């Protein structure tokens, strides 16, 4: 029969060898030996876990740092995207408002044919030709001072009438020019909106990279956190197990051997007692 001294490798060795042991050999194993084997196993686990826990803690710290960094970058890009989106939408809204105002002016202003300015080039040329003709007349014709004065007055009248004609057209063309200005401003806002949109598109790809990086590292962090938690729990359980089995070895196994003592004295086993309790519960349920 194997001796307790030979089997001091621990409970796992006992379990491994149990299939090769006879019933007599199994019964010969004392509670004290099993308690010490379990204690040895617990102590070995407790000595191995801290190193693993440190490694997992480092892994958790690194993953958390990378996830946090990726999240900050992603959130920064999101803020830029939100700002660009607002800039784009505001510019589009302003452009739309200006186009509506310009269209209203166009609808209210009669359509003009030909000229688009109060003082077109052809009118300037015509005035200049008439003035040149009068000036030539002054230079080439020998007239009295009265004739000269009459020619000069005619020149002044031509200029005055031209200016009056231009002034009469300015009010009519002012709304048209204002409409053109509104349309030009609206186009500038559309260009601003387009630039903001293009910047958004570029940031979207960058944001997706940061988001994927964040998700990947966040998953790593969660896995590392779960492993760290399990190891911490295992270390705590091992320490409590060490304390418990040390206590049992010191004061004895009377509490653990209570069921065995009861059966040895002719009482019922734990399984038999459990069966009776189930049967009693079923009976009471039927009576209700």
PDB file of C-alpha atoms in Angstrom:
ATOM      1  CA  UNK A   1       0.000   0.000   0.000  1.00  0.00           C
ATOM      2  CA  UNK A   2       1.287   3.494  -0.859  1.00  0.00           C
ATOM      3  CA  UNK A   3       2.430   5.521   2.109  1.00  0.00           C
ATOM      4  CA  UNK A   4       1.314   9.073   2.916  1.00  0.00           C
ATOM      5  CA  UNK A   5       4.952  10.154   2.776  1.00  0.00           C
ATOM      6  CA  UNK A   6       5.220   8.909  -0.820  1.00  0.00           C
ATOM      7  CA  UNK A   7       2.088  10.779  -1.850  1.00  0.00           C
ATOM      8  CA  UNK A   8       3.071  14.237  -0.639  1.00  0.00           C
ATOM      9  CA  UNK A   9       2.878  15.620  -4.195  1.00  0.00           C
ATOM     10  CA  UNK A  10      -0.620  16.998  -3.545  1.00  0.00           C
ATOM     11  CA  UNK A  11      -4.259  16.285  -4.148  1.00  0.00           C
ATOM     12  CA  UNK A  12      -3.955  16.266  -7.930  1.00  0.00           C
ATOM     13  CA  UNK A  13      -1.455  13.433  -7.720  1.00  0.00           C
ATOM     14  CA  UNK A  14      -3.882  11.523  -5.507  1.00  0.00           C
ATOM     15  CA  UNK A  15      -6.661  12.064  -8.018  1.00  0.00           C
ATOM     16  CA  UNK A  16      -4.375  10.955 -10.842  1.00  0.00           C
ATOM     17  CA  UNK A  17      -3.368   7.835  -8.989  1.00  0.00           C
ATOM     18  CA  UNK A  18      -6.838   7.067  -7.630  1.00  0.00           C
ATOM     19  CA  UNK A  19      -7.790   4.952 -10.641  1.00  0.00           C
ATOM     20  CA  UNK A  20      -4.805   2.701  -9.929  1.00  0.00           C
ATOM     21  CA  UNK A  21      -5.556   2.335  -6.197  1.00  0.00           C
ATOM     22  CA  UNK A  22      -7.570  -0.369  -4.508  1.00  0.00           C
ATOM     23  CA  UNK A  23     -10.535   0.524  -2.278  1.00  0.00           C
ATOM     24  CA  UNK A  24      -8.411  -0.347   0.733  1.00  0.00           C
ATOM     25  CA  UNK A  25      -5.690   2.031  -0.395  1.00  0.00           C
ATOM     26  CA  UNK A  26      -8.206   4.808  -0.974  1.00  0.00           C
ATOM     27  CA  UNK A  27      -9.763   4.294   2.452  1.00  0.00           C
ATOM     28  CA  UNK A  28      -6.321   4.403   4.013  1.00  0.00           C
ATOM     29  CA  UNK A  29      -5.836   8.024   2.941  1.00  0.00           C
ATOM     30  CA  UNK A  30      -6.383  10.136   6.047  1.00  0.00           C
ATOM     31  CA  UNK A  31      -8.307  13.431   6.170  1.00  0.00           C
ATOM     32  CA  UNK A  32      -5.133  15.097   7.414  1.00  0.00           C
ATOM     33  CA  UNK A  33      -3.274  14.026   4.288  1.00  0.00           C
ATOM     34  CA  UNK A  34      -6.053  15.237   1.985  1.00  0.00           C
ATOM     35  CA  UNK A  35      -6.197  18.529   3.849  1.00  0.00           C
ATOM     36  CA  UNK A  36      -2.449  19.020   3.515  1.00  0.00           C
ATOM     37  CA  UNK A  37      -2.579  18.063  -0.182  1.00  0.00           C
ATOM     38  CA  UNK A  38      -5.330  20.606  -0.813  1.00  0.00           C
ATOM     39  CA  UNK A  39      -3.421  23.197   1.203  1.00  0.00           C
ATOM     40  CA  UNK A  40      -0.303  22.504  -0.834  1.00  0.00           C
ATOM     41  CA  UNK A  41      -2.258  22.945  -4.056  1.00  0.00           C
ATOM     42  CA  UNK A  42      -3.757  26.212  -2.825  1.00  0.00           C
ATOM     43  CA  UNK A  43      -0.376  27.524  -1.766  1.00  0.00           C
ATOM     44  CA  UNK A  44       1.159  26.635  -5.110  1.00  0.00           C
ATOM     45  CA  UNK A  45      -1.633  28.442  -6.968  1.00  0.00           C
ATOM     46  CA  UNK A  46      -1.317  31.426  -4.649  1.00  0.00           C
ATOM     47  CA  UNK A  47       2.407  31.628  -5.447  1.00  0.00           C
ATOM     48  CA  UNK A  48       1.854  31.411  -9.229  1.00  0.00           C
ATOM     49  CA  UNK A  49      -1.074  33.795  -9.586  1.00  0.00           C
ATOM     50  CA  UNK A  50       0.693  37.080  -8.631  1.00  0.00           C
ATOM     51  CA  UNK A  51       3.110  36.842 -11.562  1.00  0.00           C
ATOM     52  CA  UNK A  52       0.233  36.137 -13.951  1.00  0.00           C
ATOM     53  CA  UNK A  53      -1.793  38.912 -12.350  1.00  0.00           C
ATOM     54  CA  UNK A  54       1.057  41.394 -12.854  1.00  0.00           C
ATOM     55  CA  UNK A  55       1.324  40.410 -16.523  1.00  0.00           C
ATOM     56  CA  UNK A  56      -2.424  40.764 -17.055  1.00  0.00           C
ATOM     57  CA  UNK A  57      -2.427  44.074 -15.179  1.00  0.00           C
ATOM     58  CA  UNK A  58       0.305  45.383 -17.499  1.00  0.00           C
ATOM     59  CA  UNK A  59      -1.686  44.140 -20.475  1.00  0.00           C
ATOM     60  CA  UNK A  60      -4.803  45.838 -19.101  1.00  0.00           C
ATOM     61  CA  UNK A  61      -2.953  49.105 -18.519  1.00  0.00           C
ATOM     62  CA  UNK A  62      -1.497  49.106 -22.039  1.00  0.00           C
ATOM     63  CA  UNK A  63      -4.819  48.246 -23.687  1.00  0.00           C
ATOM     64  CA  UNK A  64      -6.644  50.881 -21.624  1.00  0.00           C
ATOM     65  CA  UNK A  65      -4.055  53.510 -22.577  1.00  0.00           C
ATOM     66  CA  UNK A  66      -4.291  52.681 -26.288  1.00  0.00           C
ATOM     67  CA  UNK A  67      -8.092  52.608 -26.186  1.00  0.00           C
ATOM     68  CA  UNK A  68      -8.167  55.933 -24.362  1.00  0.00           C
ATOM     69  CA  UNK A  69      -5.751  57.514 -26.853  1.00  0.00           C
ATOM     70  CA  UNK A  70      -7.734  56.257 -29.854  1.00  0.00           C
ATOM     71  CA  UNK A  71     -10.967  57.490 -28.278  1.00  0.00           C
ATOM     72  CA  UNK A  72      -9.524  60.960 -27.696  1.00  0.00           C
ATOM     73  CA  UNK A  73      -8.363  61.149 -31.326  1.00  0.00           C
ATOM     74  CA  UNK A  74     -11.701  59.851 -32.580  1.00  0.00           C
ATOM     75  CA  UNK A  75     -13.625  62.342 -30.442  1.00  0.00           C
ATOM     76  CA  UNK A  76     -11.386  65.193 -31.623  1.00  0.00           C
ATOM     77  CA  UNK A  77     -12.100  64.279 -35.239  1.00  0.00           C
ATOM     78  CA  UNK A  78     -15.815  64.030 -34.432  1.00  0.00           C
ATOM     79  CA  UNK A  79     -15.711  67.557 -33.022  1.00  0.00           C
ATOM     80  CA  UNK A  80     -14.022  68.795 -36.205  1.00  0.00           C
ATOM     81  CA  UNK A  81     -16.612  66.979 -38.317  1.00  0.00           C
ATOM     82  CA  UNK A  82     -19.429  68.501 -36.265  1.00  0.00           C
ATOM     83  CA  UNK A  83     -17.898  71.966 -36.668  1.00  0.00           C
ATOM     84  CA  UNK A  84     -17.473  71.499 -40.428  1.00  0.00           C
ATOM     85  CA  UNK A  85     -21.002  70.163 -40.719  1.00  0.00           C
ATOM     86  CA  UNK A  86     -22.342  73.252 -38.961  1.00  0.00           C
ATOM     87  CA  UNK A  87     -20.217  75.488 -41.191  1.00  0.00           C
ATOM     88  CA  UNK A  88     -21.499  73.698 -44.293  1.00  0.00           C
ATOM     89  CA  UNK A  89     -25.146  73.824 -43.214  1.00  0.00           C
ATOM     90  CA  UNK A  90     -24.925  77.491 -42.195  1.00  0.00           C
ATOM     91  CA  UNK A  91     -23.306  78.428 -45.510  1.00  0.00           C
ATOM     92  CA  UNK A  92     -25.932  76.489 -47.464  1.00  0.00           C
ATOM     93  CA  UNK A  93     -28.716  78.160 -45.492  1.00  0.00           C
ATOM     94  CA  UNK A  94     -27.260  81.632 -46.142  1.00  0.00           C
ATOM     95  CA  UNK A  95     -26.818  80.865 -49.846  1.00  0.00           C
ATOM     96  CA  UNK A  96     -30.408  79.664 -50.090  1.00  0.00           C
ATOM     97  CA  UNK A  97     -31.669  82.813 -48.375  1.00  0.00           C
ATOM     98  CA  UNK A  98     -29.694  85.038 -50.770  1.00  0.00           C
ATOM     99  CA  UNK A  99     -30.909  83.117 -53.824  1.00  0.00           C
ATOM    100  CA  UNK A 100     -34.503  83.486 -52.649  1.00  0.00           C
ATOM    101  CA  UNK A 101     -33.988  87.238 -52.209  1.00  0.00           C
ATOM    102  CA  UNK A 102     -32.323  87.533 -55.616  1.00  0.00           C
ATOM    103  CA  UNK A 103     -35.120  85.575 -57.281  1.00  0.00           C
ATOM    104  CA  UNK A 104     -37.673  87.871 -55.680  1.00  0.00           C
ATOM    105  CA  UNK A 105     -35.902  90.882 -57.198  1.00  0.00           C
ATOM    106  CA  UNK A 106     -35.806  89.209 -60.591  1.00  0.00           C
ATOM    107  CA  UNK A 107     -39.516  88.442 -60.441  1.00  0.00           C
ATOM    108  CA  UNK A 108     -40.353  92.023 -59.415  1.00  0.00           C
ATOM    109  CA  UNK A 109     -38.083  93.733 -61.982  1.00  0.00           C
ATOM    110  CA  UNK A 110     -39.199  93.901 -65.639  1.00  0.00           C
ATOM    111  CA  UNK A 111     -36.861  92.080 -67.940  1.00  0.00           C
ATOM    112  CA  UNK A 112     -34.350  94.368 -69.618  1.00  0.00           C
ATOM    113  CA  UNK A 113     -33.299  93.886 -73.183  1.00  0.00           C
ATOM    114  CA  UNK A 114     -29.844  94.788 -74.325  1.00  0.00           C
ATOM    115  CA  UNK A 115     -28.192  97.119 -71.845  1.00  0.00           C
ATOM    116  CA  UNK A 116     -27.258  95.901 -68.388  1.00  0.00           C
ATOM    117  CA  UNK A 117     -25.657  99.158 -67.133  1.00  0.00           C
ATOM    118  CA  UNK A 118     -27.119 102.642 -66.530  1.00  0.00           C
ATOM    119  CA  UNK A 119     -24.401 104.141 -68.768  1.00  0.00           C
ATOM    120  CA  UNK A 120     -23.700 101.680 -71.574  1.00  0.00           C
ATOM    121  CA  UNK A 121     -20.636 102.004 -73.761  1.00  0.00           C
ATOM    122  CA  UNK A 122     -22.613 102.887 -76.855  1.00  0.00           C
ATOM    123  CA  UNK A 123     -24.108 105.921 -75.068  1.00  0.00           C
ATOM    124  CA  UNK A 124     -20.665 107.071 -73.978  1.00  0.00           C
ATOM    125  CA  UNK A 125     -19.370 106.684 -77.534  1.00  0.00           C
ATOM    126  CA  UNK A 126     -22.325 108.598 -78.998  1.00  0.00           C
ATOM    127  CA  UNK A 127     -21.824 111.498 -76.568  1.00  0.00           C
ATOM    128  CA  UNK A 128     -18.103 111.591 -77.296  1.00  0.00           C
ATOM    129  CA  UNK A 129     -18.719 111.635 -81.052  1.00  0.00           C
ATOM    130  CA  UNK A 130     -21.113 114.575 -80.734  1.00  0.00           C
ATOM    131  CA  UNK A 131     -18.731 116.474 -78.504  1.00  0.00           C
ATOM    132  CA  UNK A 132     -15.851 115.792 -80.899  1.00  0.00           C
ATOM    133  CA  UNK A 133     -17.928 117.104 -83.803  1.00  0.00           C
ATOM    134  CA  UNK A 134     -18.756 120.328 -81.969  1.00  0.00           C
ATOM    135  CA  UNK A 135     -15.147 120.749 -80.906  1.00  0.00           C
ATOM    136  CA  UNK A 136     -14.021 120.286 -84.501  1.00  0.00           C
ATOM    137  CA  UNK A 137     -16.508 122.920 -85.549  1.00  0.00           C
ATOM    138  CA  UNK A 138     -15.018 125.343 -83.063  1.00  0.00           C
ATOM    139  CA  UNK A 139     -11.530 124.652 -84.340  1.00  0.00           C
ATOM    140  CA  UNK A 140     -12.245 124.901 -88.056  1.00  0.00           C
ATOM    141  CA  UNK A 141     -15.046 127.449 -88.428  1.00  0.00           C
ATOM    142  CA  UNK A 142     -14.372 131.130 -87.987  1.00  0.00           C
ATOM    143  CA  UNK A 143     -17.433 132.423 -86.270  1.00  0.00           C
ATOM    144  CA  UNK A 144     -18.283 135.209 -83.930  1.00  0.00           C
ATOM    145  CA  UNK A 145     -17.959 134.866 -80.217  1.00  0.00           C
ATOM    146  CA  UNK A 146     -21.711 134.419 -80.154  1.00  0.00           C
ATOM    147  CA  UNK A 147     -21.395 131.393 -82.413  1.00  0.00           C
ATOM    148  CA  UNK A 148     -18.669 130.002 -80.218  1.00  0.00           C
ATOM    149  CA  UNK A 149     -20.764 130.545 -77.116  1.00  0.00           C
ATOM    150  CA  UNK A 150     -23.691 128.804 -78.743  1.00  0.00           C
ATOM    151  CA  UNK A 151     -21.522 125.823 -79.619  1.00  0.00           C
ATOM    152  CA  UNK A 152     -20.181 125.616 -76.082  1.00  0.00           C
ATOM    153  CA  UNK A 153     -23.693 125.785 -74.664  1.00  0.00           C
ATOM    154  CA  UNK A 154     -24.731 122.981 -76.997  1.00  0.00           C
ATOM    155  CA  UNK A 155     -21.847 120.884 -75.715  1.00  0.00           C
ATOM    156  CA  UNK A 156     -22.883 121.542 -72.115  1.00  0.00           C
ATOM    157  CA  UNK A 157     -26.471 120.661 -72.929  1.00  0.00           C
ATOM    158  CA  UNK A 158     -25.382 117.378 -74.482  1.00  0.00           C
ATOM    159  CA  UNK A 159     -23.426 116.485 -71.344  1.00  0.00           C
ATOM    160  CA  UNK A 160     -26.316 117.535 -69.050  1.00  0.00           C
ATOM    161  CA  UNK A 161     -28.878 115.516 -70.981  1.00  0.00           C
ATOM    162  CA  UNK A 162     -26.587 112.521 -71.015  1.00  0.00           C
ATOM    163  CA  UNK A 163     -26.122 112.717 -67.247  1.00  0.00           C
ATOM    164  CA  UNK A 164     -29.867 113.104 -66.700  1.00  0.00           C
ATOM    165  CA  UNK A 165     -30.468 110.102 -68.912  1.00  0.00           C
ATOM    166  CA  UNK A 166     -27.922 108.049 -66.968  1.00  0.00           C
ATOM    167  CA  UNK A 167     -29.401 109.152 -63.629  1.00  0.00           C
ATOM    168  CA  UNK A 168     -32.856 108.110 -64.749  1.00  0.00           C
ATOM    169  CA  UNK A 169     -31.536 104.656 -65.533  1.00  0.00           C
ATOM    170  CA  UNK A 170     -29.541 104.164 -62.313  1.00  0.00           C
ATOM    171  CA  UNK A 171     -32.556 103.516 -60.100  1.00  0.00           C
ATOM    172  CA  UNK A 172     -33.904 101.023 -62.613  1.00  0.00           C
ATOM    173  CA  UNK A 173     -30.600  99.178 -62.769  1.00  0.00           C
ATOM    174  CA  UNK A 174     -29.766  99.389 -59.038  1.00  0.00           C
ATOM    175  CA  UNK A 175     -32.066  96.477 -58.154  1.00  0.00           C
ATOM    176  CA  UNK A 176     -30.599  94.434 -60.975  1.00  0.00           C
ATOM    177  CA  UNK A 177     -27.107  95.127 -59.694  1.00  0.00           C
ATOM    178  CA  UNK A 178     -28.229  94.282 -56.175  1.00  0.00           C
ATOM    179  CA  UNK A 179     -29.626  91.004 -57.481  1.00  0.00           C
ATOM    180  CA  UNK A 180     -26.282  90.250 -59.107  1.00  0.00           C
ATOM    181  CA  UNK A 181     -24.469  91.041 -55.861  1.00  0.00           C
ATOM    182  CA  UNK A 182     -26.790  88.737 -53.943  1.00  0.00           C
ATOM    183  CA  UNK A 183     -26.212  85.945 -56.440  1.00  0.00           C
ATOM    184  CA  UNK A 184     -22.450  86.446 -56.245  1.00  0.00           C
ATOM    185  CA  UNK A 185     -22.528  86.352 -52.437  1.00  0.00           C
ATOM    186  CA  UNK A 186     -24.668  83.221 -52.576  1.00  0.00           C
ATOM    187  CA  UNK A 187     -22.113  81.553 -54.844  1.00  0.00           C
ATOM    188  CA  UNK A 188     -19.363  82.398 -52.348  1.00  0.00           C
ATOM    189  CA  UNK A 189     -21.353  80.751 -49.571  1.00  0.00           C
ATOM    190  CA  UNK A 190     -21.847  77.672 -51.747  1.00  0.00           C
ATOM    191  CA  UNK A 191     -18.100  77.482 -52.319  1.00  0.00           C
ATOM    192  CA  UNK A 192     -17.573  77.686 -48.558  1.00  0.00           C
ATOM    193  CA  UNK A 193     -20.139  74.922 -48.034  1.00  0.00           C
ATOM    194  CA  UNK A 194     -18.461  72.738 -50.654  1.00  0.00           C
ATOM    195  CA  UNK A 195     -15.013  73.182 -49.077  1.00  0.00           C
ATOM    196  CA  UNK A 196     -16.419  72.284 -45.654  1.00  0.00           C
ATOM    197  CA  UNK A 197     -18.107  69.210 -47.123  1.00  0.00           C
ATOM    198  CA  UNK A 198     -14.916  68.032 -48.829  1.00  0.00           C
ATOM    199  CA  UNK A 199     -13.025  68.429 -45.551  1.00  0.00           C
ATOM    200  CA  UNK A 200     -15.744  66.378 -43.835  1.00  0.00           C
ATOM    201  CA  UNK A 201     -15.326  63.571 -46.361  1.00  0.00           C
ATOM    202  CA  UNK A 202     -11.576  63.447 -45.740  1.00  0.00           C
ATOM    203  CA  UNK A 203     -12.048  63.461 -41.965  1.00  0.00           C
ATOM    204  CA  UNK A 204     -14.642  60.699 -42.218  1.00  0.00           C
ATOM    205  CA  UNK A 205     -12.014  58.218 -43.444  1.00  0.00           C
ATOM    206  CA  UNK A 206      -9.603  59.348 -40.727  1.00  0.00           C
ATOM    207  CA  UNK A 207     -12.347  59.082 -38.120  1.00  0.00           C
ATOM    208  CA  UNK A 208     -13.173  55.524 -39.209  1.00  0.00           C
ATOM    209  CA  UNK A 209      -9.546  54.486 -38.666  1.00  0.00           C
ATOM    210  CA  UNK A 210      -9.509  55.941 -35.144  1.00  0.00           C
ATOM    211  CA  UNK A 211     -12.905  54.406 -34.397  1.00  0.00           C
ATOM    212  CA  UNK A 212     -11.812  50.933 -35.519  1.00  0.00           C
ATOM    213  CA  UNK A 213      -8.604  51.299 -33.492  1.00  0.00           C
ATOM    214  CA  UNK A 214     -10.622  52.322 -30.442  1.00  0.00           C
ATOM    215  CA  UNK A 215     -13.040  49.387 -30.781  1.00  0.00           C
ATOM    216  CA  UNK A 216     -10.163  46.930 -31.220  1.00  0.00           C
ATOM    217  CA  UNK A 217      -8.269  48.189 -28.167  1.00  0.00           C
ATOM    218  CA  UNK A 218     -11.430  48.509 -26.108  1.00  0.00           C
ATOM    219  CA  UNK A 219     -12.146  44.832 -26.761  1.00  0.00           C
ATOM    220  CA  UNK A 220      -8.575  44.009 -25.723  1.00  0.00           C
ATOM    221  CA  UNK A 221      -9.065  46.083 -22.589  1.00  0.00           C
ATOM    222  CA  UNK A 222     -12.281  44.266 -21.710  1.00  0.00           C
ATOM    223  CA  UNK A 223     -10.643  40.864 -22.218  1.00  0.00           C
ATOM    224  CA  UNK A 224      -7.622  41.889 -20.133  1.00  0.00           C
ATOM    225  CA  UNK A 225      -9.915  43.302 -17.454  1.00  0.00           C
ATOM    226  CA  UNK A 226     -11.915  40.066 -17.335  1.00  0.00           C
ATOM    227  CA  UNK A 227      -8.723  37.986 -17.045  1.00  0.00           C
ATOM    228  CA  UNK A 228      -7.354  40.303 -14.363  1.00  0.00           C
ATOM    229  CA  UNK A 229     -10.609  40.068 -12.422  1.00  0.00           C
ATOM    230  CA  UNK A 230     -10.652  36.276 -12.647  1.00  0.00           C
ATOM    231  CA  UNK A 231      -7.038  36.044 -11.476  1.00  0.00           C
ATOM    232  CA  UNK A 232      -7.704  38.444  -8.603  1.00  0.00           C
ATOM    233  CA  UNK A 233     -10.717  36.371  -7.593  1.00  0.00           C
ATOM    234  CA  UNK A 234      -8.690  33.168  -7.881  1.00  0.00           C
ATOM    235  CA  UNK A 235      -5.956  34.677  -5.698  1.00  0.00           C
ATOM    236  CA  UNK A 236      -8.528  35.745  -3.121  1.00  0.00           C
ATOM    237  CA  UNK A 237     -10.191  32.324  -3.175  1.00  0.00           C
ATOM    238  CA  UNK A 238      -6.823  30.598  -2.864  1.00  0.00           C
ATOM    239  CA  UNK A 239      -5.872  32.742   0.113  1.00  0.00           C
ATOM    240  CA  UNK A 240      -9.192  32.077   1.796  1.00  0.00           C
ATOM    241  CA  UNK A 241      -8.758  28.380   1.007  1.00  0.00           C
ATOM    242  CA  UNK A 242      -5.276  28.426   2.554  1.00  0.00           C
ATOM    243  CA  UNK A 243      -6.648  30.025   5.711  1.00  0.00           C
ATOM    244  CA  UNK A 244      -9.526  27.553   5.841  1.00  0.00           C
ATOM    245  CA  UNK A 245      -7.425  24.410   5.388  1.00  0.00           C
ATOM    246  CA  UNK A 246      -4.772  25.624   7.818  1.00  0.00           C
ATOM    247  CA  UNK A 247      -7.548  26.108  10.332  1.00  0.00           C
ATOM    248  CA  UNK A 248      -8.911  22.608   9.658  1.00  0.00           C
ATOM    249  CA  UNK A 249      -5.459  21.036  10.037  1.00  0.00           C
ATOM    250  CA  UNK A 250      -4.926  22.895  13.310  1.00  0.00           C
ATOM    251  CA  UNK A 251      -8.281  22.113  14.993  1.00  0.00           C
ATOM    252  CA  UNK A 252      -9.179  18.886  13.200  1.00  0.00           C
ATOM    253  CA  UNK A 253     -11.753  17.774  10.656  1.00  0.00           C
ATOM    254  CA  UNK A 254     -14.666  17.129  13.000  1.00  0.00           C
ATOM    255  CA  UNK A 255     -17.042  19.415  11.100  1.00  0.00           C
ATOM    256  CA  UNK A 256     -16.142  17.901   7.740  1.00  0.00           C
ATOM    257  CA  UNK A 257     -16.361  14.373   9.128  1.00  0.00           C
ATOM    258  CA  UNK A 258     -19.802  14.879  10.701  1.00  0.00           C
ATOM    259  CA  UNK A 259     -21.630  13.072   7.886  1.00  0.00           C
ATOM    260  CA  UNK A 260     -19.144  10.217   7.934  1.00  0.00           C
ATOM    261  CA  UNK A 261     -19.476   9.847  11.717  1.00  0.00           C
ATOM    262  CA  UNK A 262     -23.255   9.768  11.437  1.00  0.00           C
ATOM    263  CA  UNK A 263     -23.179   6.944   8.876  1.00  0.00           C
ATOM    264  CA  UNK A 264     -20.577   5.061  10.916  1.00  0.00           C
ATOM    265  CA  UNK A 265     -22.920   5.210  13.897  1.00  0.00           C
ATOM    266  CA  UNK A 266     -25.790   3.809  11.848  1.00  0.00           C
ATOM    267  CA  UNK A 267     -27.381   7.057  10.706  1.00  0.00           C
ATOM    268  CA  UNK A 268     -28.424   8.025   7.217  1.00  0.00           C
ATOM    269  CA  UNK A 269     -26.086   9.402   4.601  1.00  0.00           C
ATOM    270  CA  UNK A 270     -26.336  12.932   3.249  1.00  0.00           C
ATOM    271  CA  UNK A 271     -27.814  11.604   0.020  1.00  0.00           C
ATOM    272  CA  UNK A 272     -30.483   9.648   1.877  1.00  0.00           C
ATOM    273  CA  UNK A 273     -31.368  12.676   3.982  1.00  0.00           C
ATOM    274  CA  UNK A 274     -31.610  14.852   0.876  1.00  0.00           C
ATOM    275  CA  UNK A 275     -33.884  12.290  -0.777  1.00  0.00           C
ATOM    276  CA  UNK A 276     -36.165  12.262   2.282  1.00  0.00           C
ATOM    277  CA  UNK A 277     -36.362  16.058   2.227  1.00  0.00           C
ATOM    278  CA  UNK A 278     -37.363  16.052  -1.439  1.00  0.00           C
ATOM    279  CA  UNK A 279     -40.017  13.405  -0.840  1.00  0.00           C
ATOM    280  CA  UNK A 280     -41.369  15.336   2.131  1.00  0.00           C
ATOM    281  CA  UNK A 281     -41.535  18.527   0.055  1.00  0.00           C
ATOM    282  CA  UNK A 282     -43.437  16.722  -2.722  1.00  0.00           C
ATOM    283  CA  UNK A 283     -45.869  15.260  -0.182  1.00  0.00           C
ATOM    284  CA  UNK A 284     -46.525  18.641   1.407  1.00  0.00           C
ATOM    285  CA  UNK A 285     -47.094  20.151  -2.027  1.00  0.00           C
ATOM    286  CA  UNK A 286     -49.687  17.521  -2.891  1.00  0.00           C
ATOM    287  CA  UNK A 287     -51.530  18.109   0.398  1.00  0.00           C
ATOM    288  CA  UNK A 288     -51.816  21.816  -0.358  1.00  0.00           C
TER     289      UNK A 288
END
